[in-house]
Structure formats: structure tokens, C-alpha cells
Short mmCIF file of C-alpha atoms in Angstrom, two decimals:
data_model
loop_
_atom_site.label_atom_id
_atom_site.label_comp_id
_atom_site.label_asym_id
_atom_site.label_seq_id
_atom_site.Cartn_x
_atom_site.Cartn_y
_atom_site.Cartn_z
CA UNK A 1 -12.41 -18.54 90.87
CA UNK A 2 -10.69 -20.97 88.30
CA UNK A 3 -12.92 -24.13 87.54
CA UNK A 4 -11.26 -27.66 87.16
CA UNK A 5 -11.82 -27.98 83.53
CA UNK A 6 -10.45 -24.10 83.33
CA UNK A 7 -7.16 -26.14 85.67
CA UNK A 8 -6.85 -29.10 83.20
CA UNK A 9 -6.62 -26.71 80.32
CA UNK A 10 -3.97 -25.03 81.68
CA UNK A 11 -2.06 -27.50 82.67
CA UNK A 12 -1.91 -29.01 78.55
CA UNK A 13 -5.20 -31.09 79.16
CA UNK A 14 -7.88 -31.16 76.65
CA UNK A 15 -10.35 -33.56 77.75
CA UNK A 16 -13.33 -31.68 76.13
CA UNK A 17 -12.03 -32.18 72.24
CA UNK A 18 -13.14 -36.18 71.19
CA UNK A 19 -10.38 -38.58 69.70
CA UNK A 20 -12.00 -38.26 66.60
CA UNK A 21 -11.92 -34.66 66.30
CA UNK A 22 -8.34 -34.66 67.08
CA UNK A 23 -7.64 -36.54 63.82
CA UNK A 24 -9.73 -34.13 62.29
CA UNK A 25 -7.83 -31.23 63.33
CA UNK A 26 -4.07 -32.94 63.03
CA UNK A 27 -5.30 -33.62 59.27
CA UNK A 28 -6.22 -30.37 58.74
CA UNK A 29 -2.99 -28.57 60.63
CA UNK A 30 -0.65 -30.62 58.56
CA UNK A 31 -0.54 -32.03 54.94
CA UNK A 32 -0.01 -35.73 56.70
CA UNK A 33 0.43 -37.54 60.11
CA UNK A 34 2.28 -40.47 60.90
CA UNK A 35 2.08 -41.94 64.36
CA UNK A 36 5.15 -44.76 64.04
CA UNK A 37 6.67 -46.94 66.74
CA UNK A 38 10.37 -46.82 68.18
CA UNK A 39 11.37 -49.35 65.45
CA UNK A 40 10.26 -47.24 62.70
CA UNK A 41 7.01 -49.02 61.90
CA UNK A 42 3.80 -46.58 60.83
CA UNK A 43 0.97 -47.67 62.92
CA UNK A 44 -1.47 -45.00 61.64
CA UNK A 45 -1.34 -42.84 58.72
CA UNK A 46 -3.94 -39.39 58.25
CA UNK A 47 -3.44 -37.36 55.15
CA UNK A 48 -5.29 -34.09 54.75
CA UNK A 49 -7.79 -34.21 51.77
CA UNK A 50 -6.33 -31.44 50.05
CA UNK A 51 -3.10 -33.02 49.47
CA UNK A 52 -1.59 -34.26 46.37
CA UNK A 53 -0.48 -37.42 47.59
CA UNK A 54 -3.22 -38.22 49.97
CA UNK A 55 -4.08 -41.62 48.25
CA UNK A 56 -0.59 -42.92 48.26
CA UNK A 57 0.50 -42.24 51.74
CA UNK A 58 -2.43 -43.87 52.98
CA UNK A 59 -1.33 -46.70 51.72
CA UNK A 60 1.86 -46.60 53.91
CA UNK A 61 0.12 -48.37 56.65
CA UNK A 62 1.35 -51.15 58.47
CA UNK A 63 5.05 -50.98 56.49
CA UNK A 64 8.20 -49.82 57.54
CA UNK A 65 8.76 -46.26 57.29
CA UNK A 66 11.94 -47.29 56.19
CA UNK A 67 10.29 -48.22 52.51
CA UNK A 68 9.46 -45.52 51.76
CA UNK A 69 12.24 -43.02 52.22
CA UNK A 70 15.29 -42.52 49.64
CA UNK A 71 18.79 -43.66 50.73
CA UNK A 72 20.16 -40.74 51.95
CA UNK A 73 16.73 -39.99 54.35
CA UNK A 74 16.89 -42.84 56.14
CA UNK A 75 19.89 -41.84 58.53
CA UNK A 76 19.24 -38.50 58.79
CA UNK A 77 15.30 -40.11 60.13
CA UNK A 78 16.96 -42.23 62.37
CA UNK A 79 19.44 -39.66 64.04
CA UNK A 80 16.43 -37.37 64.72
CA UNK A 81 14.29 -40.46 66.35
CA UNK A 82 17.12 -41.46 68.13
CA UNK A 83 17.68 -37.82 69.69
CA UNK A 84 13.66 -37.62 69.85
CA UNK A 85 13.53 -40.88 71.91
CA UNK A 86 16.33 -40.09 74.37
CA UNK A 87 14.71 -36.85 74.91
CA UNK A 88 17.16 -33.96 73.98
CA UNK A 89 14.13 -31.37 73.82
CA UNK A 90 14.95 -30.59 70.17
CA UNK A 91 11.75 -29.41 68.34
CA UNK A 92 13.81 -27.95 64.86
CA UNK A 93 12.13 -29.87 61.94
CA UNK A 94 13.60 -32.56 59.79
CA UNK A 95 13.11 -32.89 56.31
CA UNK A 96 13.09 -35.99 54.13
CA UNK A 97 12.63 -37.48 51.35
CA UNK A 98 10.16 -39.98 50.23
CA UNK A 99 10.70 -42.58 47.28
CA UNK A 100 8.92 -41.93 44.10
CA UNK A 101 5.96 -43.67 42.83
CA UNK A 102 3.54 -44.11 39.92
CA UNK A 103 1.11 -40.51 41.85
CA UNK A 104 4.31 -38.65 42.32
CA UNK A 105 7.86 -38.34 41.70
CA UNK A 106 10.20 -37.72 44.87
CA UNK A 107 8.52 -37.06 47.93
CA UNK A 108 10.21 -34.05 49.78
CA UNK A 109 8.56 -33.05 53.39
CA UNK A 110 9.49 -31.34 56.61
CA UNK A 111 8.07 -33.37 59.73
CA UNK A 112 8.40 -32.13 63.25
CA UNK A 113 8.39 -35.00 66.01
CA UNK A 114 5.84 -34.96 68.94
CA UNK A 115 5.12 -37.33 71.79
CA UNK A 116 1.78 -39.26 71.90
CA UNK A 117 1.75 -39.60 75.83
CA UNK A 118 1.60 -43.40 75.05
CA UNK A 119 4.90 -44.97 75.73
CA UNK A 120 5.94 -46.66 72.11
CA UNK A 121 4.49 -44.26 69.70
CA UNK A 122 5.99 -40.90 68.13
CA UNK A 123 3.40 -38.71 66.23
CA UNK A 124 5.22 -37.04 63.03
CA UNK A 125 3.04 -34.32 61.31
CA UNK A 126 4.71 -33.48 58.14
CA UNK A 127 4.29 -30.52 55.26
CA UNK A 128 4.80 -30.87 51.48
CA UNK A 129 7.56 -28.90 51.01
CA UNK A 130 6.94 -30.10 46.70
CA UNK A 131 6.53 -26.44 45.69
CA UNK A 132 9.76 -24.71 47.22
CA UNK A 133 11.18 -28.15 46.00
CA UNK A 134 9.97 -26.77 42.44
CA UNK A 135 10.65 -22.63 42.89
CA UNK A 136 14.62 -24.11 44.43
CA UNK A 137 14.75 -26.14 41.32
CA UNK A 138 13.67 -23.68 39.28
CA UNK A 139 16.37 -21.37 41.01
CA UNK A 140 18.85 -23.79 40.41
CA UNK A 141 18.06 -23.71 36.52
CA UNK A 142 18.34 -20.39 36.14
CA UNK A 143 21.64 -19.56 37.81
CA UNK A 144 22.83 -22.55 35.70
CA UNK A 145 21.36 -21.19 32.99
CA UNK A 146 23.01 -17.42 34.01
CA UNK A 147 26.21 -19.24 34.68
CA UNK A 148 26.34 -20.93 31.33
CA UNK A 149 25.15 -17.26 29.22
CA UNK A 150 28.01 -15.68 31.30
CA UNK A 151 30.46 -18.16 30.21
CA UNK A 152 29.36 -17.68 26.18
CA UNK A 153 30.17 -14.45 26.77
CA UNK A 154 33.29 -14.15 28.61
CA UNK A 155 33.66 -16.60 25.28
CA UNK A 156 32.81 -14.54 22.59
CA UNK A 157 34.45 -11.81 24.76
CA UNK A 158 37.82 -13.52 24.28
CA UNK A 159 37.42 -14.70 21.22
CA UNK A 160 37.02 -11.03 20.25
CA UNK A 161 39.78 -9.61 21.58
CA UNK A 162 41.95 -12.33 20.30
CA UNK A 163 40.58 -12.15 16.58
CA UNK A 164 40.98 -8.27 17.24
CA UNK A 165 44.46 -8.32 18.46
CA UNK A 166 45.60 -11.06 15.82
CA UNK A 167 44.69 -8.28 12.71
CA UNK A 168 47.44 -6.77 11.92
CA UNK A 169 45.37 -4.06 9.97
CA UNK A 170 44.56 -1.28 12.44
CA UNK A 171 40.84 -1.86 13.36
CA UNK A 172 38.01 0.32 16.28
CA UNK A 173 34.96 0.22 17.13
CA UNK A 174 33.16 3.66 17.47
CA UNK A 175 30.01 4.58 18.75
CA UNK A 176 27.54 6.43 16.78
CA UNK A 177 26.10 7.74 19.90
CA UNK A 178 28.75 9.42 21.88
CA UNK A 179 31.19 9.30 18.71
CA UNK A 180 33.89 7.91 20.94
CA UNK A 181 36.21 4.96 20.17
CA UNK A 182 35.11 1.57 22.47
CA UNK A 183 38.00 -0.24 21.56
CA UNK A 184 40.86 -0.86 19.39
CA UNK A 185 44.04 -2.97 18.60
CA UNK A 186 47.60 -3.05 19.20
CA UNK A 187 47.81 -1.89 15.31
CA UNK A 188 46.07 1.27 15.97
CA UNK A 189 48.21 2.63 18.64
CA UNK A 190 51.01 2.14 16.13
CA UNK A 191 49.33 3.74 13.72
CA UNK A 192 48.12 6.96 15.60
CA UNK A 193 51.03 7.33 17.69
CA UNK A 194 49.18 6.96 20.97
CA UNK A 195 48.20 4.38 23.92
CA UNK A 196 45.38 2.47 23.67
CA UNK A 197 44.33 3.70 27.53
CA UNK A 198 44.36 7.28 25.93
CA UNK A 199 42.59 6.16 23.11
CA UNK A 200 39.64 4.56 24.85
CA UNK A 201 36.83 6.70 25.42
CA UNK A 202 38.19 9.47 23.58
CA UNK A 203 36.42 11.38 20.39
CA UNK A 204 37.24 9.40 17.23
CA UNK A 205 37.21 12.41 15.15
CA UNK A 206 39.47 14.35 17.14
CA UNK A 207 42.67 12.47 15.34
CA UNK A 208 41.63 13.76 11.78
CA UNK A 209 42.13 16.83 10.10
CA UNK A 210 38.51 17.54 8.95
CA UNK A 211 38.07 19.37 5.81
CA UNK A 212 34.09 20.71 4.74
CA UNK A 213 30.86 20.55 6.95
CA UNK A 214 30.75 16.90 6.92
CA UNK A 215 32.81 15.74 9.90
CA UNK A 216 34.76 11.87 9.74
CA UNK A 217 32.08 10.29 12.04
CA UNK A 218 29.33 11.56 9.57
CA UNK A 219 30.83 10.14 6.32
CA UNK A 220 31.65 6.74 7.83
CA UNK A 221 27.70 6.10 8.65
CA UNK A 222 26.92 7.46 5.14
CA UNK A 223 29.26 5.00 3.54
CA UNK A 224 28.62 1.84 5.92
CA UNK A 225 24.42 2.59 5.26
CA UNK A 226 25.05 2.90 1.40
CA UNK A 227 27.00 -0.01 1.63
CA UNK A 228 30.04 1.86 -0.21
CA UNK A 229 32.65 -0.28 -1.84
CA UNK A 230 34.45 3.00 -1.73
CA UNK A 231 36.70 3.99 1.52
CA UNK A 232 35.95 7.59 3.47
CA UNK A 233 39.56 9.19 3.57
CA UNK A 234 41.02 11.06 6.22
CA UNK A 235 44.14 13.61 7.02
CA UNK A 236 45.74 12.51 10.18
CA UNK A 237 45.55 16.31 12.75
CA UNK A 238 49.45 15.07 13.96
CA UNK A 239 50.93 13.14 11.33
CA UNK A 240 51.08 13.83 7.55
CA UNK A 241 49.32 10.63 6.35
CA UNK A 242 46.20 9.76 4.49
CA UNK A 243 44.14 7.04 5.51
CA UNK A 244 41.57 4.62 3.92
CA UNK A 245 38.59 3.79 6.30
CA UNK A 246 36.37 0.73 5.26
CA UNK A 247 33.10 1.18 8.07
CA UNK A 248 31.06 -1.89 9.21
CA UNK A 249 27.50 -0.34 10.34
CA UNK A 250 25.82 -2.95 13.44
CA UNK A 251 23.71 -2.58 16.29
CA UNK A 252 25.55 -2.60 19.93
CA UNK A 253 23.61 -3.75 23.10
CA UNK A 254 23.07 0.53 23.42
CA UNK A 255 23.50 2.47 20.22
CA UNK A 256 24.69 1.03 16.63
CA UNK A 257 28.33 0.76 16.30
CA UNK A 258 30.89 1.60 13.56
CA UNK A 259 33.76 -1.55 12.79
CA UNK A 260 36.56 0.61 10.97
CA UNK A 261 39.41 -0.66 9.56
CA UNK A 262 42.10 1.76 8.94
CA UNK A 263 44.56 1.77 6.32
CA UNK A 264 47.62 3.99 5.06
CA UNK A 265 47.81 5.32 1.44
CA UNK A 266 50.85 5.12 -0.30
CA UNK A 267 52.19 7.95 -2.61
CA UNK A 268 51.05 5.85 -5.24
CA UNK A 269 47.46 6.09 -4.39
CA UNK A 270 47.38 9.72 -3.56
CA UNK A 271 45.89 10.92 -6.76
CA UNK A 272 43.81 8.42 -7.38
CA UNK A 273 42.05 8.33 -3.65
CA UNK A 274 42.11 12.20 -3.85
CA UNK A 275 39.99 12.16 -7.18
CA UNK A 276 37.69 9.55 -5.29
CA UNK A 277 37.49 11.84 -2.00
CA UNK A 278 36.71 14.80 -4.41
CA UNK A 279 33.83 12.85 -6.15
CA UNK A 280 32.07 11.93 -3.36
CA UNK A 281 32.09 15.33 -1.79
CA UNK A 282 30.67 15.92 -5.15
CA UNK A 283 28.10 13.53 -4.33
CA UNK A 284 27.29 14.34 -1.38
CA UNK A 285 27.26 17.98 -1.31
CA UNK A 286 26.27 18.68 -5.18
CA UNK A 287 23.58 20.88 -6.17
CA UNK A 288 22.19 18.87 -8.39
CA UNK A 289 19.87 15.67 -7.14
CA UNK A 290 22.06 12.63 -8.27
CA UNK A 291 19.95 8.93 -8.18
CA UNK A 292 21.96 5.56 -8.41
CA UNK A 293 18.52 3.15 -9.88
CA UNK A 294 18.59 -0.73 -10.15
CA UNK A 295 17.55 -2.08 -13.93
CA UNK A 296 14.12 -1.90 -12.51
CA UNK A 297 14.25 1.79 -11.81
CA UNK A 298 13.99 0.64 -7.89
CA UNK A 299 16.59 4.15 -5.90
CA UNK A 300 19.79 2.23 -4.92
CA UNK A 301 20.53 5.57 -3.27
CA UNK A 302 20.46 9.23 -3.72
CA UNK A 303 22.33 12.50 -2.16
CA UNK A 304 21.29 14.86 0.09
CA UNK A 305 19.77 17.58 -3.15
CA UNK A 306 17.09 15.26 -4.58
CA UNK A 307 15.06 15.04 -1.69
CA UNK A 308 14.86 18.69 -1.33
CA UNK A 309 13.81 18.43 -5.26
CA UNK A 310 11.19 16.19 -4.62
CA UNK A 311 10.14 17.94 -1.05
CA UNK A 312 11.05 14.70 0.38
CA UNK A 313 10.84 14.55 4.67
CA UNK A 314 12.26 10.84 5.39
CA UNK A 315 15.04 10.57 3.26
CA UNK A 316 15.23 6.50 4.55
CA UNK A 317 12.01 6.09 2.96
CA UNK A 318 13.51 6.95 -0.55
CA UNK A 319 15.30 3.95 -1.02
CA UNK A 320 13.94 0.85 -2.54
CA UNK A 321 10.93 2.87 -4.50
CA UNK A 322 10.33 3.58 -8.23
CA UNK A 323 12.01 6.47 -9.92
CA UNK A 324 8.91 6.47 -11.57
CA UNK A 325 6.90 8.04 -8.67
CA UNK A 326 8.81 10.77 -8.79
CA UNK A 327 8.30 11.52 -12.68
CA UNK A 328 4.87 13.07 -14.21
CA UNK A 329 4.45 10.65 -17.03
CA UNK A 330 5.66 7.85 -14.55
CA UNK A 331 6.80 5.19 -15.98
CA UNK A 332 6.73 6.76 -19.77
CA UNK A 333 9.85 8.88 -18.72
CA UNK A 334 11.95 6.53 -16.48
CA UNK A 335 11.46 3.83 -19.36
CA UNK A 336 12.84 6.19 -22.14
CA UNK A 337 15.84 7.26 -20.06
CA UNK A 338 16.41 3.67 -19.01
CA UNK A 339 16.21 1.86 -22.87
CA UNK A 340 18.58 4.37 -24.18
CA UNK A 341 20.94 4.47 -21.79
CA UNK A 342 20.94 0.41 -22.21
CA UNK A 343 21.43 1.20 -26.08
CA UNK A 344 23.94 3.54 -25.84
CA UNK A 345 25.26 4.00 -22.62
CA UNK A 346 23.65 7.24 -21.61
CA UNK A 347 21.09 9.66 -22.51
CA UNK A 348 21.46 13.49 -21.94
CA UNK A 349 19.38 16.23 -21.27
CA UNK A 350 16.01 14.43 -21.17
CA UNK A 351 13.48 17.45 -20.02
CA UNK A 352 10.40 16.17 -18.22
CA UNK A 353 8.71 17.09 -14.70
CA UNK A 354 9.38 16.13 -11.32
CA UNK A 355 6.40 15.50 -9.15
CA UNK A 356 6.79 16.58 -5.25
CA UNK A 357 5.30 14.36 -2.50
CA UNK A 358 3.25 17.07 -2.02
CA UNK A 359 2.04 17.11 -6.02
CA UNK A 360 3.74 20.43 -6.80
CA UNK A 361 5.28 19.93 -10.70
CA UNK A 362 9.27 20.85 -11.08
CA UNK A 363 10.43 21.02 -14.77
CA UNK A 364 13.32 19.12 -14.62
CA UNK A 365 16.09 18.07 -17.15
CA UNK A 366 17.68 14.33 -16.63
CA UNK A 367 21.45 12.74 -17.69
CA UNK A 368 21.39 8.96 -17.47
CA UNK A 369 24.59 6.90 -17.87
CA UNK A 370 24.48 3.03 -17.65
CA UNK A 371 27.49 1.89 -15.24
CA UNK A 372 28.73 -1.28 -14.57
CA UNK A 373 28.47 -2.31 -10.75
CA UNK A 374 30.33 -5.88 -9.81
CA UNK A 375 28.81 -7.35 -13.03
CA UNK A 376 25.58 -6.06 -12.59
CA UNK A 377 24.35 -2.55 -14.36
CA UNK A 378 22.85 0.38 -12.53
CA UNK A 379 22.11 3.69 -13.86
CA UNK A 380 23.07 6.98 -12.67
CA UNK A 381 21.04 10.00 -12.94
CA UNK A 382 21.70 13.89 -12.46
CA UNK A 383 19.15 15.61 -12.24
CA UNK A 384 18.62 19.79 -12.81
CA UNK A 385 15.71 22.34 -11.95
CA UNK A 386 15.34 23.88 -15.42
CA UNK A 387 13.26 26.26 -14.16
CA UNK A 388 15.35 29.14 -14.64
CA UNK A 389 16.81 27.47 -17.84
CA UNK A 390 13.04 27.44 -18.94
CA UNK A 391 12.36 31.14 -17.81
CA UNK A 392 15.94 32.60 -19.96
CA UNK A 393 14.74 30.56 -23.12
CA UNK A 394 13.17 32.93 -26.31
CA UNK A 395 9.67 31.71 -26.96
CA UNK A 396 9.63 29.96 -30.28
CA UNK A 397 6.25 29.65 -32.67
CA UNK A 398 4.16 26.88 -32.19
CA UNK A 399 4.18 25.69 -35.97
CA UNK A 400 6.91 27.15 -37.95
CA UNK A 401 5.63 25.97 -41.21
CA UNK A 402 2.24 27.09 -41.29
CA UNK A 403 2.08 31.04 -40.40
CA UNK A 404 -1.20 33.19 -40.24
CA UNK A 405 -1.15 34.42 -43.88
CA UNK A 406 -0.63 30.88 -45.44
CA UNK A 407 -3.78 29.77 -43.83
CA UNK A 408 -5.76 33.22 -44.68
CA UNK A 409 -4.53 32.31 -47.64
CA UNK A 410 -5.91 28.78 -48.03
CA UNK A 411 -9.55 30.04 -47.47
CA UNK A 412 -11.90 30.48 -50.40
CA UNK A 413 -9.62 27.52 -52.40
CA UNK A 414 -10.32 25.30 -49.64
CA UNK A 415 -13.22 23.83 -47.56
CA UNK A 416 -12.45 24.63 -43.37
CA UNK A 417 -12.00 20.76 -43.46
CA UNK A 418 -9.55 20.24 -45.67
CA UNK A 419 -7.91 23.40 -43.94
CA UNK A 420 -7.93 22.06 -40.40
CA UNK A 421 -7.11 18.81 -42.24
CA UNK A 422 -3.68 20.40 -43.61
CA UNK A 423 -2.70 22.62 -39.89
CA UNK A 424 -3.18 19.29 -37.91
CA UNK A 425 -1.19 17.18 -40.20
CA UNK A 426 1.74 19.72 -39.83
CA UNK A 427 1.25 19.87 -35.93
CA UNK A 428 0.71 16.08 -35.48
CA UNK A 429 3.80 15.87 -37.43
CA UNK A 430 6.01 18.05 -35.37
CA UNK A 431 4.93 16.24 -32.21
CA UNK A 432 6.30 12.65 -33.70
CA UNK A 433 9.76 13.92 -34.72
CA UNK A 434 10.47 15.48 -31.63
CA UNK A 435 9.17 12.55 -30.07
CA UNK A 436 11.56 10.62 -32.06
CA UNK A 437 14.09 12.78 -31.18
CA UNK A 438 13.94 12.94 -27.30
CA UNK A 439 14.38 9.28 -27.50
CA UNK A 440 17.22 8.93 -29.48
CA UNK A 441 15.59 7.50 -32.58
CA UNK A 442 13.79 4.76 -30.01
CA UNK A 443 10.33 3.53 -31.45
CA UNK A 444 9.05 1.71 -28.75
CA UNK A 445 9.81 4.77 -26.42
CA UNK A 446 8.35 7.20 -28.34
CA UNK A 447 5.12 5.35 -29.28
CA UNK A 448 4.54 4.92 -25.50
CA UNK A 449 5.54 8.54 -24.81
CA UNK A 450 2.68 9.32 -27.54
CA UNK A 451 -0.21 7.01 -26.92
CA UNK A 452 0.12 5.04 -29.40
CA UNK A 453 0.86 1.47 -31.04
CA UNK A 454 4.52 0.49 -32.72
CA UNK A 455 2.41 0.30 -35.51
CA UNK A 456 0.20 3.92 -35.78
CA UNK A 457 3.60 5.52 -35.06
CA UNK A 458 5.32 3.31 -38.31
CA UNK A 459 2.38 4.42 -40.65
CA UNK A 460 2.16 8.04 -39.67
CA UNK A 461 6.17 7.88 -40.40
CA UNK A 462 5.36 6.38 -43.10
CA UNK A 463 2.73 9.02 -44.04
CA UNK A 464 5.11 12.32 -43.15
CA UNK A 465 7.98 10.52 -44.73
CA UNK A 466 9.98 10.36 -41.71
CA UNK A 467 11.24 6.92 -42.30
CA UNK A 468 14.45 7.99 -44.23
CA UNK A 469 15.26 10.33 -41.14
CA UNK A 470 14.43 7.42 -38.48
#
């Protein structure tokens, strides 16, 4: 059996909730609550505690709702009151805008429209709709934002192919990667006798007539990472030309790219680029190590043969350190090949040790030659395991001008002091003219490659009369 309060409850009646827990609850259902007359007036305003603007809407009491909404709100509120009023049944949501103030910029909020069961009054319970105002706005900014990186590079992506297309020198772009060309100009199909479609995404190296180990693709990154001045030359497979390749090394959005430009060799240039060709397969695949230093000592660059000298792993990590490292006496030796090279253009055969990462000893023997790169001088070094030069060599005597029988026959005329006196003078003696001589007559070098000051090596010349032969 259904009671009457059980009936009224049913039927939409809630006589058991008091009027002021229906504010309550309105409040707390909806960020704010405006109960407004037919003309647009706001009789009563309630504003949940939570919300951001709860102090300035309540201060929209007793004004026209008008007021307080931007220009292009106001008809859009009035065609929805209108239809609300003459009772079309619509319950879909309007949203509006209110005017901005010193609490808040622009207003936006969603308010559905309900009947108050007193004749003259429209209840509109709204919802701060500020954050997907923000997250659209934010939307907005970044498809601009897209839009506009998009445009740059359709941009760049023109001016590309423009600048590409205007060279009249045959120019691709390779990738490292896949060793396949990416893209190329109108000069280039001219030049290889084939359509740029066919081109495309084909093997670069396929066109050349390789010659050696060292594919095309291979010496183009060696020459664009040394920064050679030099080209890499190359036998077209179909046509019976040479060509001049000048790489650009740079890093693609995938892989690092090659920029090539291509030229063709006359006759004239045929010796001369094969001579350059031949020397830097010489370079390259030599068996002796071969070290391009800055006038510091610093490795420009090195081939393939002097890391396997020094038992070197990363060959990268060669470039930029001291020669020195690499020497036993350090800086001793790389000093004396340096100063005489500067005095006389080059230095030859200058024996010393090389020192492994690993601290094994290599007897080595050195040629430096001072050469002059774009005004600037470098110094070139080759550099030979004399081991099995060492091993062929006849064992000499230690001191040639002292033999067993003159010192047997020194004792009894001598003290053993003035003996030992004699034998080391001889020895010491030896030691400074060879010193001398490994440096080419140098003073400075061969006091430092001895221990001692310019001036103990001038007085023990001075002593062994040695100054006549300096």
C-alpha cells in the first residue's frame, strides 16, 4: 500500500526537503544559480563555494543580466528565454559568455533553463566551462602552432628544391645508412645518363666503376669527416669519364647524410687527379702509420695503420690528442721531430719507441716533413716498426775507443778512479754526439733529450771539444 507522501514523491513533489536545503543542494549541483525574471532581471544569485568566481557573481544581484554578458551572448540568451518562456520543451544547454572583470577574465558557462513553478521567474543553473575554455585554447595554439611549423617547412622544402634545381653543377644527397641517393638535380640526370625517377632510391655506388676494397660510399665519409680539401674520384660503370666528388657530411632527421657535388675532369686534369687518387689510396691503405699533427703536436688525422701500431680500439678518439702520448720519452721526442722539421723542413729517420694504449713498447723509426696547409703549417709523419730493421742490424761495441786490453792496460799506472774517471768520460762523450746528431745539430733538443741544461751540454762540448763539430 503506497502512502501519500510515497504519492507526492512520485508525482515530482518534494515537500519533505526545506527551502533552505534546496539552495544548499542547487549550490552544490551547479557552479552557480540564477533565478531571473521574464525581463532578464536576476532576482537571486547562489554560487557554490568552490568556485572561482563565487565573490563576483554574487554581486550580480538586483542588475540586469544583460550587464553582464558580452555582445554576442546577449541574443543567443534571449532566443533561448524566449523559446523557454513560450514553452517549446527544449532542455539542450546554452552557453554564454560573461564580461570580464578585475577576479576573472571572460566568463564562459553552460546554463540549462528550469521552471520555478512561480509564474515570473526562470531558475538558470550554470557550469564553468573556464577549463575546456583553456584545454580548446590551448588546442587552438597548437594546431596554429603545427600549422605555422608545417608551413616553414613546406618553406625550406621549396626553397631547397629551388636552390637545388638552380645549380647547374650536378649535386645528391646520399644516405649513409641505406647508401641510396634521396635526391638529386636536373644536372645529374644529364650527367649520368639516366631519369631522376630511376635514380631515386637507387644504390649510389652502383654508377661507379670501383677499383680496391674501399667502395665510393666509403671514401666520401672518409673525406667529408677529415674535412678533405681534396675530391674522392670516381670511373663512371657506363660512360668513360672521371669525376671529382666534393662530400658535405650532416645529420638527416634518420641517419647522417652525404651533400655531393659532382664534377667532370677534363683531359687536362687526368694526370694530375690520378696522382692525387693514387696518394690517397696510399694514405689510406699504406702500411706504414702516417699522422697529419697541428704545431702543437695535437693528431689532425691519421690512416687506418697507426692505430693498429698503437693497439688503438676507437679510432674517433685519436683525433685532437698529443702525439706525445703515443711516444716513450713524450714530449722529448715529438719536440725534437717538431723543431727540426721547423728548421729545415723535415727530419728523417728519427728512431724512438711507440707506446701502445695497452703500455706494450714498439721501436719505431719517424720521417717528419713541415707542410704548408692554407697558410698555416702542419707536420706530417710516417711512421715504421723497426723491429725487424732492429733484429737484421750487426751488434756494434758499446765503446769503440776504449777496448778490454787498453783498460788492463791502464791498471798499476793508474788509481781505479782515475780509470773509471777516463771509461766514463769516453762513454758520456759518445752519448752527447749522438745526441747531437739525432737532432740535427739542435742544442735545445738534445739537452732536453739528455737531462740536462743548455748550459752543462755547452761546457761538456766544450770539455770533449765538440764545439768545432757542432
Amino acid at each position: 500500500m503506497v502512502s501519500v507522501e510515497e504519492m507526492r514523491w512520485a508525482e515530482g513533489l518534494i515537500p519533505i526537503i526545506g527551502p533552505d536545503a534546496v539552495t544548499d543542494i542547487i549550490s552544490s549541483v551547479s557552479d552557480m544559480a540564477l533565478v531571473i525574471s521574464t525581463s532578464g532581471h536576476i532576482m537571486q544569485v547562489m554560487s557554490n563555494p568552490n568556485f572561482s568566481a563565487c565573490k563576483a557573481v554574487m554581486a550580480w544581484a538586483d542588475s540586469q543580466i544583460h550587464d553582464t554578458l558580452t555582445v554576442e551572448s546577449v541574443p543567443k540568451f534571449d532566443m533561448r528565454l524566449k523559446s523557454f518562456i513560450e514553452g517549446d520543451g527544449s532542455k539542450l544547454p546554452t552557453e554564454l559568455n560573461h564580461q570580464s572583470t578585475e577576479y576573472y577574465s571572460e566568463l564562459p558557462m553552460r546554463y540549462t533553463f528550469h521552471s520555478t513553478g512561480q509564474s515570473g521567474s526562470v531558475l538558470m543553473l550554470g557550469t564553468d566551462l573556464s577549463t575546456v575554455a583553456d584545454m580548446q585554447q590551448q588546442l587552438i595554439a597548437a594546431q596554429i602552432a603545427l600549422e605555422n611549423d608545417y608551413e616553414v617547412q613546406r618553406e625550406h622544402d621549396v626553397r631547397f628544391r629551388v636552390l637545388l634545381e638552380a645549380s647547374s653543377t650536378a649535386t645528391v644527397i646520399v644516405s649513409v645508412k641505406t647508401g641510396t641517393i634521396v635526391a638529386c638535380n636536373a644536372a645529374t640526370e644529364k650527367l649520368f645518363g639516366e631519369r631522376r625517377d630511376t635514380l631515386v632510391d637507387s644504390v649510389f655506388a652502383r654508377v661507379f666503376d670501383e677499383l680496391g676494397e674501399v667502395n665510393i660510399l666509403d671514401r666520401l665519409v672518409f673525406a667529408a669527416t677529415e674535412r678533405s680539401t681534396l675530391p674522392v674520384v670516381g670511373q663512371l660503370v657506363h660512360r668513360n669519364r672521371r669525376l671529382a666528388l666534393s662530400p658535405i657530411l650532416f645529420r638527416g632527421a634518420e641517419s647522417q647524410m652525404l651533400l655531393c657535388k659532382i664534377k667532370t675532369l677534363g683531359k687536362s686534369d687526368t694526370t694530375a687527379d690520378q696522382m692525387v687518387a693514387r696518394l690517397l689510396e696510399l694514405y689510406q691503405h699504406g702500411v706504414d702509420g702516417m699522422v697529419f699533427v697541428d704545431s702543437t703536436g695535437n693528431i689532425i688525422s691519421a690512416n687506418d695503420s697507426f692505430p693498429r701500431l698503437a693497439d688503438v680500439t676507437h679510432i674517433p678518439s685519436i683525433k685532437g690528442r698529443s702525439l706525445a702520448e703515443f711516444f716513450l720519452r713524450g714530449s722529448i721526442d715529438l719536440n725534437v721531430m717538431l723543431e727540426n722539421a721547423r728548421r729545415t723542413g723535415c727530419m728523417r729517420l728519427y728512431a724512438t719507441k711507440l707506446v701502445s694504449e695497452h703500455g706494450t713498447e714498439r721501436p719505431v723509426e719517424i720521417s717528419t716533413t713541415q707542410l704548408n696547409s692554407d697558410g698555416k703549417f702542419i707536420y706530417g709523419l710516417v711512421i715504421r716498426d723497426s723491429r725487424r730493421v732492429d733484429s737484421g742490424r750487426t751488434p756494434t761495441k758499446k765503446i769503440r775507443d776504449v777496448d778490454t786490453q787498453s783498460v788492463i792496460e791502464l791498471i798499476g799506472g793508474q788509481s781505479l778512479k782515475d780509470i773509471v774517471s777516463k771509461t766514463t768520460d769516453v762513454v758520456e762523450q759518445i752519448c752527447i754526439e749522438s745526441a747531437v746528431e739525432m737532432t740535427g745539430n739542435n742544442r735545445v733538443a738534445a739537452a732536453e733529450m739528455l737531462g740536462l741544461s743548455r748550459q752543462s751540454l755547452y761546457v761538456k762540448l766544450h770539455k770533449f771539444g765538440l764545439i768545432s763539430k757542432t
